[in-house]
Coordinates of C-alpha atoms and ligand atoms in Angstrom, one line a residue:
X1 CA 0.0 0.0 0.0
X2 CA 2.8 2.5 1.0
X3 CA 4.7 1.5 -2.2
X4 CA 1.6 2.2 -4.4
X5 CA 1.1 5.6 -2.6
X6 CA 4.7 6.6 -3.0
X7 CA 4.5 5.7 -6.7
X8 CA 1.5 8.0 -7.0
X9 CA 3.4 10.9 -5.3
X10 CA 6.4 10.3 -7.5
X11 CA 4.3 10.6 -10.6
X12 CA 3.4 14.2 -9.5
X13 CA 6.6 15.4 -7.8
X14 CA 10.2 14.4 -7.2
X15 CA 10.3 16.8 -4.2
X16 CA 12.5 15.2 -1.5
X17 CA 11.7 16.7 1.8
X18 CA 14.2 16.8 4.7
X19 CA 11.6 17.9 7.2
X20 CA 8.0 16.8 7.8
X21 CA 5.5 19.1 9.7
X22 CA 2.1 18.2 10.9
X23 CA -0.3 21.1 11.5
X24 CA -2.9 20.6 14.2
X25 CA -6.3 22.1 15.1
X26 CA -6.7 25.7 14.1
X27 CA -3.1 25.9 13.1
X28 CA -3.6 24.9 9.5
X29 CA -3.3 28.3 8.0
X30 CA 0.5 28.2 8.4
X31 CA 0.4 26.5 5.0
X32 CA -1.0 29.7 3.4
X33 CA 2.1 31.6 4.4
X34 CA 4.7 29.5 2.6
X35 CA 5.5 29.4 -1.0
X36 CA 3.8 26.1 -2.1
X37 CA 5.8 24.2 -4.7
X38 CA 3.2 21.4 -5.0
X39 CA 0.0 20.4 -3.3
X40 CA -1.4 16.8 -3.2
X41 CA -4.9 16.3 -1.6
X42 CA -5.1 13.1 0.5
X43 CA -8.3 12.1 -1.4
X44 CA -6.2 11.7 -4.6
X45 CA -3.8 9.2 -3.0
X46 CA -4.7 5.5 -3.4
X47 CA -6.2 4.0 -0.2
X48 CA -5.2 7.1 1.8
X49 CA -7.3 8.0 4.9
X50 CA -9.3 11.2 4.5
X51 CA -10.2 13.3 7.6
X52 CA -13.8 13.8 8.6
X53 CA -12.9 16.5 11.1
X54 CA -14.3 19.9 9.9
X55 CA -11.1 21.9 10.5
X56 CA -8.7 19.3 9.1
X57 CA -8.3 19.8 5.3
X58 CA -6.2 16.9 4.3
X59 CA -3.3 17.4 2.0
X60 CA 0.4 17.3 1.6
X61 CA 2.0 20.7 0.8
X62 CA 5.6 20.7 -0.5
X63 CA 7.4 23.9 0.4
X64 CA 10.7 25.4 1.4
X65 CA 10.8 26.9 4.9
X66 CA 13.9 28.9 5.9
X67 CA 15.7 27.1 3.0
X68 CA 14.7 23.6 4.3
X69 CA 12.7 21.4 2.0
X70 CA 9.6 20.5 4.0
X71 CA 6.5 18.4 3.5
X72 CA 3.6 19.9 5.4
X73 CA 0.7 17.7 6.5
X74 CA -2.3 20.0 6.6
X75 CA -4.9 18.1 8.5
X76 CA -4.6 14.7 10.2
X77 CA -6.9 11.8 10.9
X78 CA -7.8 10.6 14.4
X79 CA -8.6 7.4 16.1
X80 CA -11.9 8.9 17.2
X81 CA -13.0 9.2 13.5
X82 CA -13.0 5.4 13.4
X83 CA -9.7 4.9 11.6
X84 CA -7.4 2.1 12.6
X85 CA -4.0 2.9 14.2
X86 CA -2.4 1.9 10.9
X87 CA -4.5 4.4 8.9
X88 CA -3.9 7.2 11.4
X89 CA -0.1 7.0 10.9
X90 CA -0.2 6.4 7.2
X91 CA 0.6 10.1 6.3
X92 CA 3.7 10.0 8.7
X93 CA 5.0 6.8 7.1
X94 CA 4.6 8.0 3.6
X95 CA 6.4 11.3 4.5
X96 CA 9.3 9.2 5.7
X97 CA 9.3 7.2 2.5
X98 CA 9.4 10.5 0.6
X99 CA 12.8 11.1 2.3
X100 CA 11.9 13.2 5.3
X101 CA 14.2 12.5 8.4
X102 CA 12.9 15.1 10.9
X103 CA 9.3 15.4 12.1
X104 CA 7.6 18.3 13.9
X105 CA 4.2 17.5 15.3
X106 CA 1.8 20.2 16.5
X107 CA -1.5 20.1 18.3
X108 CA -4.0 21.8 20.5
X109 CA -4.2 20.4 24.0
X110 CA -6.0 20.8 27.3
X111 CA -3.7 22.1 30.1
X112 CA -3.4 20.0 33.3
X113 CA -0.1 21.1 34.8
X114 CA -0.2 24.0 37.2
X115 CA 2.6 25.8 35.2
X116 CA 0.3 26.0 32.1
X117 CA -2.1 28.7 31.1
X118 CA -4.3 29.1 28.1
X119 CA -2.3 30.2 25.0
X120 CA 1.0 28.7 26.2
X121 CA 3.3 26.7 24.0
X122 CA 4.5 23.4 25.5
X123 CA 7.2 21.3 24.0
X124 CA 6.7 17.6 24.6
X125 CA 9.4 16.0 26.7
X126 CA 7.6 12.7 26.7
X127 CA 4.2 11.2 26.2
X128 CA 1.7 8.6 27.7
X129 CA 0.1 6.6 24.9
X130 CA -0.9 3.4 26.7
X131 CA -4.6 4.3 26.8
X132 CA -4.9 4.2 23.0
X133 CA -3.9 1.3 20.7
X134 CA -0.3 1.3 19.5
X135 CA 0.4 2.6 16.1
X136 CA 2.4 -0.6 15.6
X137 CA -0.5 -2.9 16.1
X138 CA -0.6 -5.8 13.6
X139 CA 2.0 -7.4 11.4
X140 CA 5.3 -5.5 11.5
X141 CA 6.7 -4.1 8.3
X142 CA 10.4 -4.9 8.7
X143 CA 11.3 -2.5 5.9
X144 CA 10.0 0.4 8.1
X145 CA 11.4 -0.7 11.5
X146 CA 11.8 -3.4 14.2
X147 CA 9.0 -5.2 15.9
X148 CA 9.8 -3.9 19.4
X149 CA 11.2 -0.4 19.0
X150 CA 12.8 1.5 21.9
X151 CA 10.8 4.5 23.1
X152 CA 13.3 5.9 25.7
X153 CA 13.7 9.3 23.8
X154 CA 10.7 9.7 21.6
X155 CA 11.2 13.5 21.5
X156 CA 14.7 14.4 20.3
X157 CA 16.5 16.6 22.8
X158 CA 18.4 18.1 19.9
X159 CA 15.3 19.2 18.0
X160 CA 13.5 20.3 21.2
X161 CA 16.5 22.5 22.1
X162 CA 16.3 23.9 18.6
X163 CA 12.7 24.9 19.3
X164 CA 13.7 26.5 22.6
X165 CA 16.5 28.5 20.9
X166 CA 14.0 29.7 18.3
X167 CA 11.6 30.7 21.0
X168 CA 14.3 32.7 22.8
X169 CA 15.1 34.5 19.7
X170 CA 11.4 35.4 19.1
X171 CA 10.9 36.3 22.7
X172 CA 8.3 33.6 23.1
X173 CA 8.0 31.7 26.5
X174 CA 8.2 28.0 26.2
X175 CA 6.8 25.5 28.7
X176 CA 7.8 21.8 28.9
X177 CA 5.7 18.8 29.8
X178 CA 4.3 15.3 29.2
X179 CA 1.5 14.9 26.8
X180 CA -1.3 12.3 27.4
X181 CA -3.2 11.0 24.3
X182 CA -6.7 9.8 25.0
X183 CA -9.1 8.4 22.4
X184 CA -11.8 11.1 22.3
X185 CA -13.9 12.5 20.7
X186 CA -15.5 13.4 24.0
X187 CA -13.5 15.6 26.3
X188 CA -12.5 14.1 29.6
X189 CA -14.4 13.9 32.9
X190 CA -13.0 15.6 36.0
X191 CA -12.1 12.2 37.4
X192 CA -10.1 11.3 34.3
X193 CA -8.2 14.6 34.5
X194 CA -7.4 13.9 38.2
X195 CA -6.1 10.5 37.2
X196 CA -4.1 12.1 34.3
X197 CA -2.5 14.5 36.8
X198 CA -1.6 11.7 39.2
X199 CA 0.1 9.7 36.5
X200 CA 2.3 12.6 35.4
X201 CA 0.5 14.2 32.5
X202 CA 0.8 18.0 31.9
X203 CA -1.5 18.2 28.9
X204 CA -4.1 16.1 27.2
X205 CA -5.2 15.6 23.6
X206 CA -6.5 13.2 21.0
X207 CA -3.5 12.9 18.6
X208 CA 0.3 13.1 18.3
X209 CA 1.5 10.3 20.6
X210 CA 0.5 7.6 18.2
X211 CA 2.1 9.6 15.3
X212 CA 5.3 10.0 17.3
X213 CA 5.3 6.3 18.0
X214 CA 5.1 5.4 14.4
X215 CA 7.6 8.0 13.5
X216 CA 10.2 6.7 15.9
X217 CA 9.5 3.2 14.6
X218 CA 10.4 4.2 11.0
X219 CA 13.4 6.2 12.0
X220 CA 12.3 9.8 12.2
X221 CA 13.9 12.3 14.6
X222 CA 10.8 13.7 16.3
X223 CA 9.8 16.9 18.2
X224 CA 6.3 18.2 19.1
X225 CA 4.6 21.4 20.4
X226 CA 1.2 21.7 22.0
X227 CA -0.7 24.9 22.1
X228 CA -2.6 25.0 25.4
X229 CA -6.0 25.9 24.0
X230 CA -8.0 25.4 27.2
X231 CA -7.6 24.2 30.7
X232 CA -8.6 20.5 31.0
X233 CA -12.0 19.5 32.4
X234 CA -12.4 20.1 36.2
X235 CA -9.5 22.6 36.1
X236 CA -11.5 24.8 33.8
X237 CA -14.5 26.3 35.6
X238 CA -16.6 26.2 32.4
X239 CA -17.5 23.4 30.0
X240 CA -15.0 22.8 27.2
X241 CA -16.1 23.4 23.7
X242 CA -14.4 22.8 20.3
X243 CA -15.1 26.5 19.6
X244 CA -12.9 27.5 22.6
X245 CA -10.1 25.2 21.4
X246 CA -10.2 26.7 17.9
X247 CA -10.6 30.3 19.2
X248 CA -7.4 30.0 21.2
X249 CA -5.5 28.2 18.4
X250 CA -6.5 31.0 16.0
X251 CA -5.5 33.7 18.5
X252 CA -2.0 32.4 19.0
X253 CA -1.5 31.3 15.4
X254 CA 0.7 34.4 14.4
X255 CA 3.1 33.7 17.2
X256 CA 3.0 29.9 16.6
X257 CA 3.8 30.4 12.9
X258 CA 6.8 32.6 13.8
X259 CA 8.0 29.9 16.2
X260 CA 7.6 27.0 13.8
X261 CA 9.3 28.9 11.0
X262 CA 12.3 29.9 13.2
X263 CA 12.6 26.4 14.7
X264 CA 12.7 24.7 11.3
X265 CA 15.5 27.1 10.4
X266 CA 17.5 25.7 13.4
X267 CA 16.9 22.0 12.6
Ligands
LIG1 N1 -8.9 17.4 26.0 C1 -8.6 16.6 24.9 N2 -8.2 17.0 23.8 C2 -8.1 18.4 23.6 C3 -8.4 19.2 24.7 C4 -8.8 18.7 25.9 O1 -9.1 19.4 26.9 N3 -8.2 20.5 24.2 C5 -7.7 20.4 22.9 N4 -7.7 19.1 22.6

């Protein structure tokens, strides 16, 4: 399947990215600000998963960012849409086969840690993914990676420090923390968030960890940033809505775009 998909891509472009970038909720318009060399909608790629989430337009955008050849994934698919783990990580694996070696993941997340406030940027130091099925469920494709991959440094210290340096230069404060992926699509209960805090989570969301898992399996160097779009259930005094998540993501988008651009220049 991946081979067929790569053949399709190669009929359209011979662009060989060095970097892959996944744009999360409300952050998709970064792609409008780069010079796009080629765009491939996911729905044109054979057997490719197409997102049902309203704000996730699915396509690969090939562009140069700060002189670095980058494939941008605008829109992602989620487990809560009913896709299998394998389908969810298909875009990541295909980006790797295109030649990308470094991956930056972004998302909107609910803040749990007391050091986090709405609108903060949090670099992921680690994740907890054991409440959702592994990206590597099913037969192992040995051409991608080993059956039992090590996960002791999912988020590269080198790339993370490149993000922090970029943030310093742009005068943007960066928080650090552990991301917990839950299945969704419902937001959590207060009891679930109390549990999340007890087990060491600083932020919660419905994506990213599974992608990071697949990315490490197939040899990507990975980093990730969450935009804290809301305080998690029970910490927030008001019910959580997807409108709040999007409103915050849109509000911080200009700073976020500056940070991503500068960070990619440092990779
Ligand atoms: N919970 C889960 N996913 C999220 C949240 C949240 O509070 N905010 C943004 N994505």
